[in-house]
Tab-separated table of C-alpha atoms and ligand atoms in Angstrom:
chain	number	residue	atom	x	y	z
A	124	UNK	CA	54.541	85.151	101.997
A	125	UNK	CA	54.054	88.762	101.675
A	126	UNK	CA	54.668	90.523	105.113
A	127	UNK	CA	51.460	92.431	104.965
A	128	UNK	CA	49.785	89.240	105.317
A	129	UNK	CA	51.400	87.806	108.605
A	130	UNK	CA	48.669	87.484	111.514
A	131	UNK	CA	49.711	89.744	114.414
A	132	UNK	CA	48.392	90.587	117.778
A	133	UNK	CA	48.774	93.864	117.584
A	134	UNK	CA	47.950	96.397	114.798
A	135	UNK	CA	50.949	97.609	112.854
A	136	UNK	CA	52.363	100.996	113.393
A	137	UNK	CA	52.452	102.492	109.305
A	138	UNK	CA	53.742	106.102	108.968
A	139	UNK	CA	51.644	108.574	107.202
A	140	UNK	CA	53.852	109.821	104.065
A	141	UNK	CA	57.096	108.507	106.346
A	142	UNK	CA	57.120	110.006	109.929
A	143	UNK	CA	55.448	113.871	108.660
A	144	UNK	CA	54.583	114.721	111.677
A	145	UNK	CA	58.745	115.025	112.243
A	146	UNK	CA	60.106	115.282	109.009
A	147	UNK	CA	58.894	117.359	105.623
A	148	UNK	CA	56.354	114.536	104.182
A	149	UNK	CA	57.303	111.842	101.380
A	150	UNK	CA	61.156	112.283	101.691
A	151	UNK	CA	63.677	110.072	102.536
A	152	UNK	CA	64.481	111.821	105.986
A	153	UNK	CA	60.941	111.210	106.888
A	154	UNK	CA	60.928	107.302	105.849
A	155	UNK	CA	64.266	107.290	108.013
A	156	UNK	CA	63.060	108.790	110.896
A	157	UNK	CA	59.840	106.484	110.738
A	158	UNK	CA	62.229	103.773	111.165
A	159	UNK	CA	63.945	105.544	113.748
A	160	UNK	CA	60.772	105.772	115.686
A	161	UNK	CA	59.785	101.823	115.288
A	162	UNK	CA	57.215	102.270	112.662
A	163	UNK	CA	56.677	98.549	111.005
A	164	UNK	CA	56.410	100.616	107.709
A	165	UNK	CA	55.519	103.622	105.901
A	166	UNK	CA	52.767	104.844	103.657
A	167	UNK	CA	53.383	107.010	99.952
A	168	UNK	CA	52.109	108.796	97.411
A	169	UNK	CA	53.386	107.956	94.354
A	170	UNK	CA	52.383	109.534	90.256
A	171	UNK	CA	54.564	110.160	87.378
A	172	UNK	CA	56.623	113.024	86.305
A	173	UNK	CA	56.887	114.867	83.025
A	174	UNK	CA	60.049	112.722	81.930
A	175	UNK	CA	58.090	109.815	83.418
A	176	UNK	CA	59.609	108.756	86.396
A	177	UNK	CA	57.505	107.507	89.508
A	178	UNK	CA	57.948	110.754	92.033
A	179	UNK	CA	56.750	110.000	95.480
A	180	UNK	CA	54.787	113.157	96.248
A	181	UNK	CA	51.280	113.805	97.546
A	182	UNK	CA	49.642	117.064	95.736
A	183	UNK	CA	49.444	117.514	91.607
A	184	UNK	CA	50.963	120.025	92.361
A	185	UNK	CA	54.927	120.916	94.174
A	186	UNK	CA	52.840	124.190	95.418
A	187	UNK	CA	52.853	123.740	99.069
A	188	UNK	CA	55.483	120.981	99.842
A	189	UNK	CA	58.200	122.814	97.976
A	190	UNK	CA	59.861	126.142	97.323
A	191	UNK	CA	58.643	125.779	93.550
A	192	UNK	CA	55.326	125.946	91.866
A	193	UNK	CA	53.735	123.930	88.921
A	194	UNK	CA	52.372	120.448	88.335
A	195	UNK	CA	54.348	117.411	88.708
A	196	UNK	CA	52.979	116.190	85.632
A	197	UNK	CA	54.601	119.165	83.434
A	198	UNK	CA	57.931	119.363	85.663
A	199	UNK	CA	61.238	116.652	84.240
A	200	UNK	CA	63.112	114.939	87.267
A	201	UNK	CA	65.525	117.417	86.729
A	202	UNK	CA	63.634	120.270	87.399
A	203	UNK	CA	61.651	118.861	91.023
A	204	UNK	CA	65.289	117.675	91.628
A	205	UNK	CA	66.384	121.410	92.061
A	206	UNK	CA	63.271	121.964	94.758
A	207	UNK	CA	63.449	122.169	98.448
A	208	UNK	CA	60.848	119.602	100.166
A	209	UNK	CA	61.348	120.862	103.487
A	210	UNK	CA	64.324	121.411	105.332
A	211	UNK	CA	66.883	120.979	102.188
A	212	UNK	CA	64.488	117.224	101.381
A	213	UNK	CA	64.424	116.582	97.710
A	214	UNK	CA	61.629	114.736	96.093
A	215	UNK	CA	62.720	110.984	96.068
A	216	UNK	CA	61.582	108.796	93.423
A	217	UNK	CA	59.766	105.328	94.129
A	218	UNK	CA	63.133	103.448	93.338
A	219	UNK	CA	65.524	105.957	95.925
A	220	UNK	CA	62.743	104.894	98.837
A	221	UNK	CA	62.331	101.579	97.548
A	222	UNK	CA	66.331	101.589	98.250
A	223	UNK	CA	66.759	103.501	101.382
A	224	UNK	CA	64.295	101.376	103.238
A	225	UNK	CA	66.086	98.251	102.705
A	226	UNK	CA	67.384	96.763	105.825
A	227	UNK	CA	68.256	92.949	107.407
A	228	UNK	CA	66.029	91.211	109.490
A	229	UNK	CA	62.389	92.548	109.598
A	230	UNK	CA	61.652	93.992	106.639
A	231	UNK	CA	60.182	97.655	106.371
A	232	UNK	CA	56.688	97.277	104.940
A	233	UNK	CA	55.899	99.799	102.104
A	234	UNK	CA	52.143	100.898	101.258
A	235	UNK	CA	52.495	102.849	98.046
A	236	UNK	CA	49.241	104.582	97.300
A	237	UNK	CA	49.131	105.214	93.508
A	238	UNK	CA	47.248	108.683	93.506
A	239	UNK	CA	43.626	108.199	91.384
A	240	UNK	CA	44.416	111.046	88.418
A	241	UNK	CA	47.131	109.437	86.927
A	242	UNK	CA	46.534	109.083	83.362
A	243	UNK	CA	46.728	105.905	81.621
A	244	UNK	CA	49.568	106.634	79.293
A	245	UNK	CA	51.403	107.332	81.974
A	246	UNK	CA	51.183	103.401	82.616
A	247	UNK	CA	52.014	104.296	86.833
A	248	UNK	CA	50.939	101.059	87.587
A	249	UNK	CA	53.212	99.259	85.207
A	250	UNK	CA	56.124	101.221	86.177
A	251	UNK	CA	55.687	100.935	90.114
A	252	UNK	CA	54.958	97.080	89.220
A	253	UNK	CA	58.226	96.626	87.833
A	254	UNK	CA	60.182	98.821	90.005
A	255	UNK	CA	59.137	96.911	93.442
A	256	UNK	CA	60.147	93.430	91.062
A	257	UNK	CA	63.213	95.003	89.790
A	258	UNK	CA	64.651	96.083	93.770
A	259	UNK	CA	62.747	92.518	94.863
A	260	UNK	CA	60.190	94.003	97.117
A	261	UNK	CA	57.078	92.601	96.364
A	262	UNK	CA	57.057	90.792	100.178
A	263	UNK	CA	57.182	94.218	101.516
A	264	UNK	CA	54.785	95.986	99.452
A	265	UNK	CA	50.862	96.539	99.744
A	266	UNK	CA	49.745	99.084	96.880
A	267	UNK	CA	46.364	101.281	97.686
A	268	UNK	CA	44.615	103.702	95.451
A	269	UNK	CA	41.287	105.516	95.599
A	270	UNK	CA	40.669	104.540	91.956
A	271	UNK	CA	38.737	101.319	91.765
A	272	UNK	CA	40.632	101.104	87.993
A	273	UNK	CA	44.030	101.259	89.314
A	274	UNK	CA	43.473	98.295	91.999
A	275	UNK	CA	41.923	96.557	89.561
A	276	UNK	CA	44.992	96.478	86.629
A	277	UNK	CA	47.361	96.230	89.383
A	278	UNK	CA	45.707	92.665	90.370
A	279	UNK	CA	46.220	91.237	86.681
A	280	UNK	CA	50.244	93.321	86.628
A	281	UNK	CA	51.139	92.266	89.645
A	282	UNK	CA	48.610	88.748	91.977
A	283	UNK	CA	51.278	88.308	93.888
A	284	UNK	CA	51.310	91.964	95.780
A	285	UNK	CA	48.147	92.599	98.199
A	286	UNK	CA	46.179	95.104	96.988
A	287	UNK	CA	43.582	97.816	99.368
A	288	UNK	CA	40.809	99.984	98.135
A	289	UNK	CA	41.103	103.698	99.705
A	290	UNK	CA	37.731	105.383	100.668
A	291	UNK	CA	36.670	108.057	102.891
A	292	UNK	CA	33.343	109.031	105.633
A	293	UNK	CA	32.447	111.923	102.873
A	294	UNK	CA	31.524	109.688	99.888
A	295	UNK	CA	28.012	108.604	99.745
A	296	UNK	CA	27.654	104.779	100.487
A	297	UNK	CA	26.268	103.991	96.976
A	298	UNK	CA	29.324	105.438	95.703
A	299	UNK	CA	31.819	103.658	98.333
A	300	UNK	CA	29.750	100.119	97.333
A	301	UNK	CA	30.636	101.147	93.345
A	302	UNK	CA	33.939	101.642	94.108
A	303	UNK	CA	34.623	98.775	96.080
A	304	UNK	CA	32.644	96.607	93.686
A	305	UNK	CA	34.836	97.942	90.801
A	306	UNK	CA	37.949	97.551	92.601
A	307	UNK	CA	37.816	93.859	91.877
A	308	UNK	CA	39.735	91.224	94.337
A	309	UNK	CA	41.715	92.827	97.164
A	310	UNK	CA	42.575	91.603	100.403
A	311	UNK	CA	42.909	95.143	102.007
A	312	UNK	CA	40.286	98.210	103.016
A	313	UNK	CA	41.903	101.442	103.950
A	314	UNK	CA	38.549	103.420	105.280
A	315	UNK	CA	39.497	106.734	106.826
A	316	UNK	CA	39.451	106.205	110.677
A	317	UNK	CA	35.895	108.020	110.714
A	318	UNK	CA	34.525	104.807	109.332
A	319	UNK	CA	35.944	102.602	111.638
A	320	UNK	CA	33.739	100.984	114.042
A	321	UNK	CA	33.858	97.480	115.150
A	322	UNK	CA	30.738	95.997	113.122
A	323	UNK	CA	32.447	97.656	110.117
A	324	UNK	CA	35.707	95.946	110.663
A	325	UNK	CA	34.181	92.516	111.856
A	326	UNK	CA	31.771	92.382	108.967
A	327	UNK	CA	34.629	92.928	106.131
A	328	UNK	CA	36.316	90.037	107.991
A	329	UNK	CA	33.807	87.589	108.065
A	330	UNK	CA	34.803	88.273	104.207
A	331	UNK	CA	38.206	87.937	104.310
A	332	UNK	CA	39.466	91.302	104.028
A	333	UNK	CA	41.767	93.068	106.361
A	334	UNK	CA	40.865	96.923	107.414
A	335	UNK	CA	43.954	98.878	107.784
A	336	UNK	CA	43.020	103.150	108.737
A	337	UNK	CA	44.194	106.625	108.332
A	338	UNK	CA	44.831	109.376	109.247
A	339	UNK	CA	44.981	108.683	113.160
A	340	UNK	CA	47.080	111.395	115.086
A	341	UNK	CA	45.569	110.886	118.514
A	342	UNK	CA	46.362	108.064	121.388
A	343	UNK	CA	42.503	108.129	121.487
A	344	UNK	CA	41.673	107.193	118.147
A	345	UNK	CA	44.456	104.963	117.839
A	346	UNK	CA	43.274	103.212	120.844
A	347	UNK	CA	39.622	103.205	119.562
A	348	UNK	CA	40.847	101.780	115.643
A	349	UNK	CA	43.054	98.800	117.538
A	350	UNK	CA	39.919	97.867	119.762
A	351	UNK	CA	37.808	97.737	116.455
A	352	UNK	CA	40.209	95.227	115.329
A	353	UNK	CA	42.357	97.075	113.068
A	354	UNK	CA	45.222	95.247	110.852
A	355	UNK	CA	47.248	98.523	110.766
A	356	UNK	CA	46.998	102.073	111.942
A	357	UNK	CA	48.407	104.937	109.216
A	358	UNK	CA	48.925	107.868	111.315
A	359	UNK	CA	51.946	111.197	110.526
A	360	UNK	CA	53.426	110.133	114.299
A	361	UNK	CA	55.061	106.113	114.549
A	362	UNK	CA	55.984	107.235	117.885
A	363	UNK	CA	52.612	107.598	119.065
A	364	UNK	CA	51.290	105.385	117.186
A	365	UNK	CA	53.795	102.303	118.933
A	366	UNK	CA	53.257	103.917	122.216
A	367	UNK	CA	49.143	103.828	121.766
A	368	UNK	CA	49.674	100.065	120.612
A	369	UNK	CA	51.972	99.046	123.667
A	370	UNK	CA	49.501	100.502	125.453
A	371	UNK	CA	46.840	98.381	123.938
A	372	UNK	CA	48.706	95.528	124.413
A	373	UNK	CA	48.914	96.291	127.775
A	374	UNK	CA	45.075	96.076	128.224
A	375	UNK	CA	44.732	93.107	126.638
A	376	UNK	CA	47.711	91.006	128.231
A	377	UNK	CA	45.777	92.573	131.735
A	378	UNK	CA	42.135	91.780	129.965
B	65	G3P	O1	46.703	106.027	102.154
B	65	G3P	C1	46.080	106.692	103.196
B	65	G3P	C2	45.981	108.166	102.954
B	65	G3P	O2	47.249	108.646	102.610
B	65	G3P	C3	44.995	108.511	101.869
B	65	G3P	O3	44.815	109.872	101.681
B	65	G3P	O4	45.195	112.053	100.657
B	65	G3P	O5	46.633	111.344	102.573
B	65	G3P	O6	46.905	110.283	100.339
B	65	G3P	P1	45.944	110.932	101.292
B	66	MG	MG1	48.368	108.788	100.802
């Protein structure tokens, strides 16, 4: 069974592009020290480059999380291979993080957000599809995007990886019920911690589906998001993160 799916008492700890609030964002030093710190897994941003391999990288653009400038779309592998992501970082690809977070025992859960402009001749999802099959990650793995369309083709590419919608407190609710409509079957909802609340999280699992939030970089909103009920909390720092969920265990062991 795929790991995302295992019923826990306590929400998971997931690190926010690996552990940024330590390390420069979406690079292998920050996925290492996130499990360093005792995250349960990491979140990433994954799109293609212009020689079409999957980059993990957050912005269009390698303007403010590298010494270069540009979009990733028009740069090769060769050429965001010669940038600086922070404290001598290079950008990884989706296959160097799918290997450098391999370890026995407990395996390190991935969420790999495919970011929503990615055009379709790209074919992201295809490509991230096989890669996690090819390094036999699929347990591990729970894909998000923003873009209904992408959660959608990744559920007929890949029904045996979990799949979460991504939405936000700033869209109107018309527009969040559209996108979650279009996102067809999915067994995850990544609101942004804004939204959570417990009727929110109770009423999507009276339906089945599993609320995990982000960005949460406070003990008090971590704390608040594991009372609603929480699956997993996506926050830049696992080590407050696990010490707000000890905590909450804490309270509930005590009652
Ligand atoms: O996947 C959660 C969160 O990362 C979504 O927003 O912009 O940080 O990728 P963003
Ligand atoms: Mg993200």
């Amino acid at each position: 069974m795929n790991a995302w799916l295992s019923d826990r008492p306590l929400p998971l700890v997931i690190a926010h592009r690996g552990a940024s609030a330590h390390a420069p964002e979406n690079t292998l030093a920050a996925f290492r020290l996130a499990m360093e710190q005792g995250a349960d897994g990491a979140e990433l941003d994954v799109m293609c480059c212009a020689s079409g391999e999957v980059v993990v990288i957050h912005d269009d653009t390698v303007d403010r999380t590298t010494n270069g400038r540009g979009r990733v779309s028009a740069l090769s592998l060769r050429a965001l291979k010669q940038l600086d992501a922070g404290a001598g970082e290079r950008i990884p690809t989706l296959s160097e993080v799918l290997t450098a977070t391999e370890r026995p025992g407990t395996p390190f859960l991935l969420n790999i957000e495919l970011k929503p402009n990615a055009a379709p001749r790209d074919q992201l999802e295809a490509k991230v599809v096989d890669l996690v099959r090819q390094h036999a990650c699929t347990e591990r793995v729970l894909f998000s995007s923003f873009n209904p369309l992408i959660v959608r083709r990744l559920a007929r590419l890949a029904p045996e990886v979990p799949r979460a919608i991504l939405y936000f407190s700033g869209m109107p609710k018309l527009l969040r019920a559209l996108v979650i409509a279009l996102a067809g079957a999915h067994e995850f909802q990544h609101p942004d911690h804004r939204l959570v609340v417990p009727e929110h999280v109770q009423r999507l699992r009276a339906i089945g589906k599993r609320v995990n939030t982000w960005t949460v970089n406070t003990l008090e909103d971590a704390l608040r998001v594991g009372r609603a009920g929480v699956a997993g909390i996506i926050g830049d720092s696992p080590s407050l993160l696990r010490a707000s969920v000890e905590a909450l265990g804490l309270k509930i062991e005590r009652g």
